[in-house]
PDB file of C-alpha atoms and ligand atoms in Angstrom:
ATOM      1  CA  MET A   1       0.143  -0.020   0.031  1.00 59.00           C
ATOM      2  CA  SER A   2       2.418   2.569  -1.081  1.00 63.00           C
ATOM      3  CA  PHE A   3      -0.021   5.075  -1.781  1.00 89.00           C
ATOM      4  CA  ILE A   4      -0.588   5.721   2.092  1.00 96.00           C
ATOM      5  CA  TYR A   5       2.784   7.268   2.627  1.00 98.00           C
ATOM      6  CA  ALA A   6       3.306  11.079   2.638  1.00 97.00           C
ATOM      7  CA  THR A   7       6.457  10.634   0.292  1.00 95.00           C
ATOM      8  CA  ASP A   8       7.706   8.086  -2.311  1.00 93.00           C
ATOM      9  CA  ASP A   9      10.391   6.745  -0.118  1.00 93.00           C
ATOM     10  CA  PRO A  10       8.302   5.374   2.826  1.00 94.00           C
ATOM     11  CA  PRO A  11      10.236   4.494   5.908  1.00 97.00           C
ATOM     12  CA  GLU A  12      11.615   0.833   5.999  1.00 98.00           C
ATOM     13  CA  ASN A  13       9.071  -1.810   7.141  1.00 98.00           C
ATOM     14  CA  HIS A  14      10.858  -3.651  10.012  1.00 98.00           C
ATOM     15  CA  ILE A  15       8.494  -6.745   9.653  1.00 98.00           C
ATOM     16  CA  ALA A  16       9.597  -7.151   6.071  1.00 97.00           C
ATOM     17  CA  ARG A  17      13.031  -6.717   6.989  1.00 98.00           C
ATOM     18  CA  LEU A  18      13.232  -9.521   9.998  1.00 98.00           C
ATOM     19  CA  LEU A  19      11.198 -11.812   8.040  1.00 97.00           C
ATOM     20  CA  LEU A  20      13.869 -12.333   5.896  1.00 97.00           C
ATOM     21  CA  THR A  21      16.323 -13.249   8.829  1.00 97.00           C
ATOM     22  CA  ASN A  22      14.496 -16.406   9.716  1.00 88.00           C
ATOM     23  CA  ARG A  23      14.696 -15.412  13.245  1.00 93.00           C
ATOM     24  CA  PRO A  24      13.006 -18.191  15.504  1.00 93.00           C
ATOM     25  CA  ALA A  25       9.747 -17.039  16.957  1.00 93.00           C
ATOM     26  CA  PRO A  26       9.275 -17.127  20.844  1.00 93.00           C
ATOM     27  CA  HIS A  27       6.419 -19.361  22.254  1.00 94.00           C
ATOM     28  CA  LYS A  28       4.330 -16.630  23.705  1.00 95.00           C
ATOM     29  CA  PRO A  29       4.233 -12.716  23.592  1.00 95.00           C
ATOM     30  CA  SER A  30       6.165 -10.561  25.932  1.00 93.00           C
ATOM     31  CA  TYR A  31       5.298  -6.900  26.313  1.00 92.00           C
ATOM     32  CA  GLY A  32       7.984  -5.528  28.927  1.00 86.00           C
ATOM     33  CA  MET A  33       7.503  -3.169  31.511  1.00 82.00           C
ATOM     34  CA  ASP A  34       6.397   0.809  30.690  1.00 82.00           C
ATOM     35  CA  SER A  35       8.762   3.504  32.123  1.00 76.00           C
ATOM     36  CA  PRO A  36      10.984   1.079  34.161  1.00 69.00           C
ATOM     37  CA  LEU A  37      12.611   4.223  35.539  1.00 64.00           C
ATOM     38  CA  GLY A  38       9.293   5.342  36.854  1.00 63.00           C
ATOM     39  CA  LEU A  39       9.064   1.683  38.454  1.00 56.00           C
ATOM     40  CA  VAL A  40      12.141   2.343  40.486  1.00 58.00           C
ATOM     41  CA  ALA A  41      11.169   5.921  41.329  1.00 60.00           C
ATOM     42  CA  SER A  42       7.848   4.875  42.532  1.00 59.00           C
ATOM     43  CA  ASN A  43       9.077   1.574  44.479  1.00 58.00           C
ATOM     44  CA  PHE A  44       6.754   1.174  47.298  1.00 59.00           C
ATOM     45  CA  LEU A  45       3.620   1.603  44.639  1.00 58.00           C
ATOM     46  CA  ALA A  46       5.442  -1.226  42.659  1.00 60.00           C
ATOM     47  CA  PRO A  47       2.872  -3.859  42.607  1.00 63.00           C
ATOM     48  CA  LEU A  48       0.091  -1.638  41.698  1.00 60.00           C
ATOM     49  CA  TYR A  49       2.333  -0.179  38.807  1.00 59.00           C
ATOM     50  CA  LEU A  50       2.742  -3.431  37.643  1.00 58.00           C
ATOM     51  CA  TYR A  51      -0.783  -4.232  37.707  1.00 61.00           C
ATOM     52  CA  THR A  52      -1.644  -1.329  35.952  1.00 65.00           C
ATOM     53  CA  SER A  53       0.978  -1.429  33.252  1.00 66.00           C
ATOM     54  CA  LEU A  54       0.310  -4.970  32.537  1.00 67.00           C
ATOM     55  CA  LYS A  55      -3.314  -6.543  33.198  1.00 71.00           C
ATOM     56  CA  GLY A  56      -5.123  -2.986  33.518  1.00 80.00           C
ATOM     57  CA  LYS A  57      -3.507  -1.935  30.115  1.00 84.00           C
ATOM     58  CA  PHE A  58      -4.643  -5.205  28.503  1.00 86.00           C
ATOM     59  CA  ASN A  59      -8.226  -5.310  29.770  1.00 89.00           C
ATOM     60  CA  ALA A  60      -8.799  -1.744  29.014  1.00 91.00           C
ATOM     61  CA  TRP A  61      -7.835  -2.253  25.702  1.00 94.00           C
ATOM     62  CA  ASP A  62     -10.127  -5.214  24.992  1.00 94.00           C
ATOM     63  CA  LYS A  63     -12.647  -3.142  26.205  1.00 92.00           C
ATOM     64  CA  LEU A  64     -12.124  -0.163  24.060  1.00 94.00           C
ATOM     65  CA  LEU A  65     -11.636  -2.352  20.860  1.00 96.00           C
ATOM     66  CA  ALA A  66     -14.937  -3.993  21.297  1.00 95.00           C
ATOM     67  CA  LYS A  67     -16.648  -0.517  20.872  1.00 93.00           C
ATOM     68  CA  VAL A  68     -15.200  -0.061  17.513  1.00 95.00           C
ATOM     69  CA  PRO A  69     -17.297  -1.701  14.352  1.00 95.00           C
ATOM     70  CA  PRO A  70     -15.831  -4.927  13.242  1.00 94.00           C
ATOM     71  CA  GLU A  71     -15.750  -3.661   9.658  1.00 93.00           C
ATOM     72  CA  ILE A  72     -13.020  -1.018  10.445  1.00 96.00           C
ATOM     73  CA  PHE A  73     -10.756  -3.566  11.029  1.00 96.00           C
ATOM     74  CA  MET A  74     -10.765  -4.314   7.034  1.00 96.00           C
ATOM     75  CA  TYR A  75      -9.038  -0.868   6.667  1.00 97.00           C
ATOM     76  CA  PRO A  76      -5.740   0.991   7.400  1.00 98.00           C
ATOM     77  CA  SER A  77      -4.960   1.479  11.069  1.00 98.00           C
ATOM     78  CA  LEU A  78      -2.522   2.958  13.008  1.00 98.00           C
ATOM     79  CA  ASP A  79      -0.963   2.536  16.685  1.00 98.00           C
ATOM     80  CA  ILE A  80       0.802   5.615  17.744  1.00 98.00           C
ATOM     81  CA  GLY A  81       4.053   4.758  19.955  1.00 98.00           C
ATOM     82  CA  CYS A  82       3.057   1.107  19.576  1.00 98.00           C
ATOM     83  CA  GLY A  83       6.204  -0.157  21.448  1.00 98.00           C
ATOM     84  CA  ARG A  84       6.402  -3.946  21.890  1.00 98.00           C
ATOM     85  CA  GLY A  85       3.124  -3.808  20.278  1.00 98.00           C
ATOM     86  CA  LEU A  86       0.009  -5.050  23.042  1.00 96.00           C
ATOM     87  CA  VAL A  87      -2.412  -2.805  21.046  1.00 97.00           C
ATOM     88  CA  LEU A  88      -0.762  -3.298  17.634  1.00 98.00           C
ATOM     89  CA  MET A  89      -1.270  -7.115  18.222  1.00 98.00           C
ATOM     90  CA  LYS A  90      -4.983  -6.731  19.482  1.00 98.00           C
ATOM     91  CA  ILE A  91      -5.780  -4.794  16.234  1.00 98.00           C
ATOM     92  CA  ALA A  92      -3.716  -7.276  14.193  1.00 98.00           C
ATOM     93  CA  GLU A  93      -5.953 -10.233  15.836  1.00 97.00           C
ATOM     94  CA  ARG A  94      -9.169  -8.374  14.909  1.00 97.00           C
ATOM     95  CA  LYS A  95      -8.053  -8.202  11.452  1.00 97.00           C
ATOM     96  CA  LYS A  96      -7.181 -11.632  11.236  1.00 95.00           C
ATOM     97  CA  ASP A  97     -10.839 -12.492  12.739  1.00 93.00           C
ATOM     98  CA  VAL A  98     -12.361 -10.501  10.162  1.00 90.00           C
ATOM     99  CA  ALA A  99     -10.418 -11.540   7.398  1.00 82.00           C
ATOM    100  CA  PHE A 100     -12.587 -15.338   7.594  1.00 77.00           C
ATOM    101  CA  SER A 101     -15.704 -13.480   6.705  1.00 79.00           C
ATOM    102  CA  MET A 102     -14.486 -11.111   3.932  1.00 75.00           C
ATOM    103  CA  THR A 103     -13.381 -11.752   0.515  1.00 80.00           C
ATOM    104  CA  ARG A 104      -9.955  -9.800   0.535  1.00 88.00           C
ATOM    105  CA  THR A 105      -7.133  -9.503   3.043  1.00 91.00           C
ATOM    106  CA  PRO A 106      -7.535  -6.723   5.315  1.00 96.00           C
ATOM    107  CA  ASP A 107      -5.371  -3.506   5.090  1.00 97.00           C
ATOM    108  CA  PRO A 108      -2.389  -3.803   7.746  1.00 98.00           C
ATOM    109  CA  VAL A 109      -2.005  -1.900  11.112  1.00 98.00           C
ATOM    110  CA  TYR A 110       0.767   0.401  10.848  1.00 98.00           C
ATOM    111  CA  GLY A 111       2.798   0.778  13.870  1.00 98.00           C
ATOM    112  CA  ILE A 112       4.941   3.457  14.358  1.00 98.00           C
ATOM    113  CA  ASP A 113       7.727   4.443  17.238  1.00 98.00           C
ATOM    114  CA  LEU A 114      10.994   5.791  18.379  1.00 98.00           C
ATOM    115  CA  PHE A 115      11.477   2.604  20.398  1.00 98.00           C
ATOM    116  CA  ILE A 116      12.659   4.592  23.465  1.00 97.00           C
ATOM    117  CA  ARG A 117      14.006   2.152  26.129  1.00 94.00           C
ATOM    118  CA  GLY A 118      13.256   4.576  29.007  1.00 91.00           C
ATOM    119  CA  ASP A 119       9.894   4.660  28.025  1.00 92.00           C
ATOM    120  CA  GLN A 120       9.446   0.611  27.922  1.00 92.00           C
ATOM    121  CA  SER A 121      11.997  -2.079  28.794  1.00 90.00           C
ATOM    122  CA  GLY A 122      13.406  -4.006  25.805  1.00 94.00           C
ATOM    123  CA  ASN A 123      11.773  -1.469  23.289  1.00 96.00           C
ATOM    124  CA  ALA A 124      13.066  -2.509  19.995  1.00 98.00           C
ATOM    125  CA  PRO A 125      11.776  -3.435  16.571  1.00 98.00           C
ATOM    126  CA  GLU A 126      13.037  -6.940  16.991  1.00 98.00           C
ATOM    127  CA  ALA A 127      10.813  -7.198  20.093  1.00 98.00           C
ATOM    128  CA  THR A 128       7.792  -6.069  18.348  1.00 98.00           C
ATOM    129  CA  TYR A 129       8.352  -8.483  15.285  1.00 98.00           C
ATOM    130  CA  ASP A 130       9.051 -11.454  18.106  1.00 98.00           C
ATOM    131  CA  ASN A 131       5.491 -10.650  19.527  1.00 98.00           C
ATOM    132  CA  ALA A 132       4.142 -10.864  15.894  1.00 98.00           C
ATOM    133  CA  ALA A 133       5.741 -14.001  14.922  1.00 98.00           C
ATOM    134  CA  SER A 134       5.032 -15.751  18.021  1.00 98.00           C
ATOM    135  CA  LEU A 135       1.076 -14.895  17.499  1.00 98.00           C
ATOM    136  CA  ASN A 136       1.296 -15.624  13.717  1.00 97.00           C
ATOM    137  CA  LEU A 137       0.252 -12.131  12.749  1.00 98.00           C
ATOM    138  CA  THR A 138       3.167 -10.963  10.826  1.00 97.00           C
ATOM    139  CA  ASP A 139       0.831 -10.748   7.704  1.00 96.00           C
ATOM    140  CA  TYR A 140      -1.482  -8.328   9.254  1.00 97.00           C
ATOM    141  CA  LEU A 141       0.986  -5.684  10.305  1.00 97.00           C
ATOM    142  CA  THR A 142       3.980  -3.035   9.466  1.00 98.00           C
ATOM    143  CA  LEU A 143       6.220  -1.675  11.556  1.00 98.00           C
ATOM    144  CA  HIS A 144       8.304   1.904  11.374  1.00 98.00           C
ATOM    145  CA  THR A 145      10.403   3.749  13.160  1.00 98.00           C
ATOM    146  CA  ALA A 146       8.906   7.270  12.924  1.00 98.00           C
ATOM    147  CA  ASN A 147       8.131  10.270  15.334  1.00 98.00           C
ATOM    148  CA  PHE A 148       4.492  10.677  16.293  1.00 98.00           C
ATOM    149  CA  ILE A 149       4.974  14.555  15.855  1.00 98.00           C
ATOM    150  CA  TYR A 150       5.830  13.647  11.807  1.00 98.00           C
ATOM    151  CA  LEU A 151       3.611  10.560  10.742  1.00 98.00           C
ATOM    152  CA  PRO A 152       4.829   9.223   7.599  1.00 98.00           C
ATOM    153  CA  PHE A 153       1.324   9.275   6.239  1.00 98.00           C
ATOM    154  CA  LYS A 154      -0.949  11.084   3.699  1.00 98.00           C
ATOM    155  CA  ASP A 155      -3.820  12.727   5.176  1.00 98.00           C
ATOM    156  CA  GLU A 156      -7.141  10.607   5.518  1.00 97.00           C
ATOM    157  CA  THR A 157      -5.952   7.319   5.189  1.00 98.00           C
ATOM    158  CA  MET A 158      -6.355   5.745   8.623  1.00 98.00           C
ATOM    159  CA  SER A 159     -10.095   4.318   9.562  1.00 97.00           C
ATOM    160  CA  LEU A 160      -8.709   3.828  13.256  1.00 97.00           C
ATOM    161  CA  ALA A 161      -5.698   5.263  15.197  1.00 97.00           C
ATOM    162  CA  THR A 162      -4.913   4.120  18.861  1.00 97.00           C
ATOM    163  CA  ALA A 163      -2.263   5.697  21.167  1.00 97.00           C
ATOM    164  CA  SER A 164      -1.764   3.470  24.620  1.00 95.00           C
ATOM    165  CA  LEU A 165       0.373   5.676  26.953  1.00 93.00           C
ATOM    166  CA  SER A 166       2.615   7.262  24.330  1.00 96.00           C
ATOM    167  CA  ILE A 167       1.527  10.671  23.838  1.00 97.00           C
ATOM    168  CA  HIS A 168       2.107  11.780  27.354  1.00 94.00           C
ATOM    169  CA  ASN A 169       5.941  10.886  26.918  1.00 95.00           C
ATOM    170  CA  ALA A 170       6.287  14.115  24.890  1.00 97.00           C
ATOM    171  CA  ASP A 171       6.364  17.851  26.183  1.00 97.00           C
ATOM    172  CA  LYS A 172       3.095  19.810  25.914  1.00 97.00           C
ATOM    173  CA  ALA A 173       3.657  21.701  22.652  1.00 98.00           C
ATOM    174  CA  SER A 174       4.539  18.419  21.142  1.00 98.00           C
ATOM    175  CA  ARG A 175       1.536  16.556  22.158  1.00 98.00           C
ATOM    176  CA  LYS A 176      -0.776  18.896  20.766  1.00 98.00           C
ATOM    177  CA  ILE A 177       1.198  18.545  17.434  1.00 98.00           C
ATOM    178  CA  ALA A 178       0.800  14.507  17.989  1.00 98.00           C
ATOM    179  CA  LEU A 179      -3.135  14.818  18.105  1.00 97.00           C
ATOM    180  CA  ILE A 180      -3.310  17.130  15.066  1.00 97.00           C
ATOM    181  CA  GLU A 181      -0.914  14.599  13.167  1.00 98.00           C
ATOM    182  CA  ALA A 182      -3.456  11.845  14.151  1.00 97.00           C
ATOM    183  CA  ALA A 183      -6.429  13.720  13.247  1.00 96.00           C
ATOM    184  CA  ARG A 184      -4.830  14.506   9.973  1.00 97.00           C
ATOM    185  CA  VAL A 185      -4.211  11.044   8.708  1.00 98.00           C
ATOM    186  CA  LEU A 186      -7.788   9.952  10.158  1.00 97.00           C
ATOM    187  CA  LYS A 187     -10.287   9.268   7.407  1.00 96.00           C
ATOM    188  CA  PRO A 188     -13.319  11.834   8.223  1.00 93.00           C
ATOM    189  CA  ASP A 189     -15.449   9.030   9.524  1.00 89.00           C
ATOM    190  CA  GLY A 190     -12.149   7.547  11.530  1.00 94.00           C
ATOM    191  CA  TYR A 191     -11.741   6.537  14.995  1.00 95.00           C
ATOM    192  CA  LEU A 192      -9.362   7.712  17.422  1.00 96.00           C
ATOM    193  CA  ILE A 193      -8.789   6.027  20.785  1.00 96.00           C
ATOM    194  CA  ILE A 194      -6.360   7.341  23.460  1.00 95.00           C
ATOM    195  CA  LEU A 195      -5.515   5.557  26.762  1.00 92.00           C
ATOM    196  CA  ASP A 196      -3.309   7.631  28.824  1.00 90.00           C
ATOM    197  CA  LEU A 197      -2.601   9.021  32.197  1.00 88.00           C
ATOM    198  CA  ALA A 198      -5.540  10.907  33.738  1.00 85.00           C
ATOM    199  CA  GLY A 199      -3.400  14.181  33.939  1.00 90.00           C
ATOM    200  CA  TYR A 200      -3.137  14.623  30.225  1.00 93.00           C
ATOM    201  CA  ILE A 201      -6.908  13.664  29.245  1.00 91.00           C
ATOM    202  CA  GLY A 202      -7.768  17.560  29.586  1.00 92.00           C
ATOM    203  CA  GLN A 203      -5.307  18.772  27.203  1.00 94.00           C
ATOM    204  CA  TYR A 204      -6.269  16.143  24.611  1.00 95.00           C
ATOM    205  CA  LYS A 205      -9.945  17.064  25.058  1.00 93.00           C
ATOM    206  CA  SER A 206      -9.397  20.604  24.702  1.00 94.00           C
ATOM    207  CA  VAL A 207      -7.213  20.073  21.275  1.00 95.00           C
ATOM    208  CA  LEU A 208      -9.653  17.578  19.975  1.00 93.00           C
ATOM    209  CA  LYS A 209     -12.526  19.730  20.756  1.00 92.00           C
ATOM    210  CA  SER A 210     -10.664  22.778  18.920  1.00 93.00           C
ATOM    211  CA  MET A 211     -10.885  20.736  15.739  1.00 91.00           C
ATOM    212  CA  GLY A 212     -14.460  19.940  16.041  1.00 89.00           C
ATOM    213  CA  TRP A 213     -14.133  16.539  17.130  1.00 88.00           C
ATOM    214  CA  SER A 214     -16.895  14.800  19.378  1.00 82.00           C
ATOM    215  CA  ILE A 215     -15.449  12.810  22.355  1.00 77.00           C
ATOM    216  CA  GLY A 216     -16.628   9.924  24.200  1.00 77.00           C
ATOM    217  CA  LEU A 217     -15.005   9.627  27.684  1.00 71.00           C
ATOM    218  CA  TYR A 218     -14.216   6.039  28.708  1.00 69.00           C
ATOM    219  CA  ILE A 219     -12.906   5.468  32.398  1.00 66.00           C
ATOM    220  CA  HIS A 220     -11.258   2.273  33.165  1.00 61.00           C
ATOM    221  CA  GLY A 221     -12.083   0.947  36.458  1.00 51.00           C
TER     222      GLY A 221
HETATM  223  C1  SAM B   1       4.855   3.382  27.960  1.00 73.56           C
HETATM  224  S1  SAM B   1       5.417   2.797  26.205  1.00 73.56           S
HETATM  225  C2  SAM B   1       3.846   2.283  25.670  1.00 73.56           C
HETATM  226  C3  SAM B   1       3.918   1.365  24.365  1.00 73.56           C
HETATM  227  C4  SAM B   1       2.617   0.676  23.951  1.00 73.56           C
HETATM  228  N1  SAM B   1       1.709   1.892  23.456  1.00 73.56           N
HETATM  229  C5  SAM B   1       1.978   0.031  24.981  1.00 73.56           C
HETATM  230  O1  SAM B   1       0.898   0.404  25.347  1.00 73.56           O
HETATM  231  O2  SAM B   1       2.607  -0.957  25.335  1.00 73.56           O
HETATM  232  C6  SAM B   1       5.351   4.379  25.288  1.00 73.56           C
HETATM  233  C7  SAM B   1       5.867   4.637  24.190  1.00 73.56           C
HETATM  234  O3  SAM B   1       5.774   5.627  23.228  1.00 73.56           O
HETATM  235  C8  SAM B   1       7.042   5.646  22.522  1.00 73.56           C
HETATM  236  N2  SAM B   1       7.480   7.052  22.060  1.00 73.56           N
HETATM  237  C9  SAM B   1       7.689   8.026  23.003  1.00 73.56           C
HETATM  238  N3  SAM B   1       7.865   9.406  22.517  1.00 73.56           N
HETATM  239  C10 SAM B   1       7.643   9.201  21.104  1.00 73.56           C
HETATM  240  C11 SAM B   1       7.696  10.020  19.744  1.00 73.56           C
HETATM  241  N4  SAM B   1       7.587  11.222  19.998  1.00 73.56           N
HETATM  242  N5  SAM B   1       7.392   9.369  18.850  1.00 73.56           N
HETATM  243  C12 SAM B   1       6.757   8.211  18.645  1.00 73.56           C
HETATM  244  N6  SAM B   1       7.031   7.170  19.629  1.00 73.56           N
HETATM  245  C13 SAM B   1       7.291   7.747  20.836  1.00 73.56           C
HETATM  246  C14 SAM B   1       7.931   5.047  23.333  1.00 73.56           C
HETATM  247  O4  SAM B   1       9.112   4.630  22.315  1.00 73.56           O
HETATM  248  C15 SAM B   1       7.454   3.804  23.812  1.00 73.56           C
HETATM  249  O5  SAM B   1       7.438   2.849  22.922  1.00 73.56           O
END
């Protein structure tokens, strides 16, 4: 789908590159720990942090993606700051599921990230690839190194964009640009789903409202 990219020279697809290396697929996926430094800093809250980072996030995304109409998964999707791919894999799994009832292969989910190790332990394209390979999902996703303040995609190309605990890592001005970029690449009837720390939601809401978006708020309990 080269027509989806903003330039004639799209960034490298790490999935295609790593498929050629015949890396052995691990038996099961592994998603690492968000902000390992934050975990050290919040030592006495560590069990709660571990729960939030792993199980809480996992369950919350199942509930959020269940709200998306299944046919949306036939079209291009984007996971912004995908890291080791927890949400990327969930979307790819849904694409694989809808593929059975359709006459064509679904468009991929694109994951973009700068793979910053301080934001997630073991963060690397290889780790994301390994998770996709272990779940047999490499046919359904594309993985690029890219900054979320400059998405390498054309306007109005994505039916779904997701961001899981990623945008808050940028400074305030960059967070705003990241949201404007997400809105730019979404189709007019596209879905944007952001799961992030409570302190950042106010800014996201006001930026999206100023762009005329209607906003549904889901609080994970
Ligand atoms: C806490 S991790 C979350 C990863 C994944 N979304 C998840 O929920 O498991 C935050 C991610 O945001 C990425 N990130 C931070 N700043 C970024 C930027 N400017 N552009 C792209 N990715 C970025 C980090 O590399 C990291 O993978």
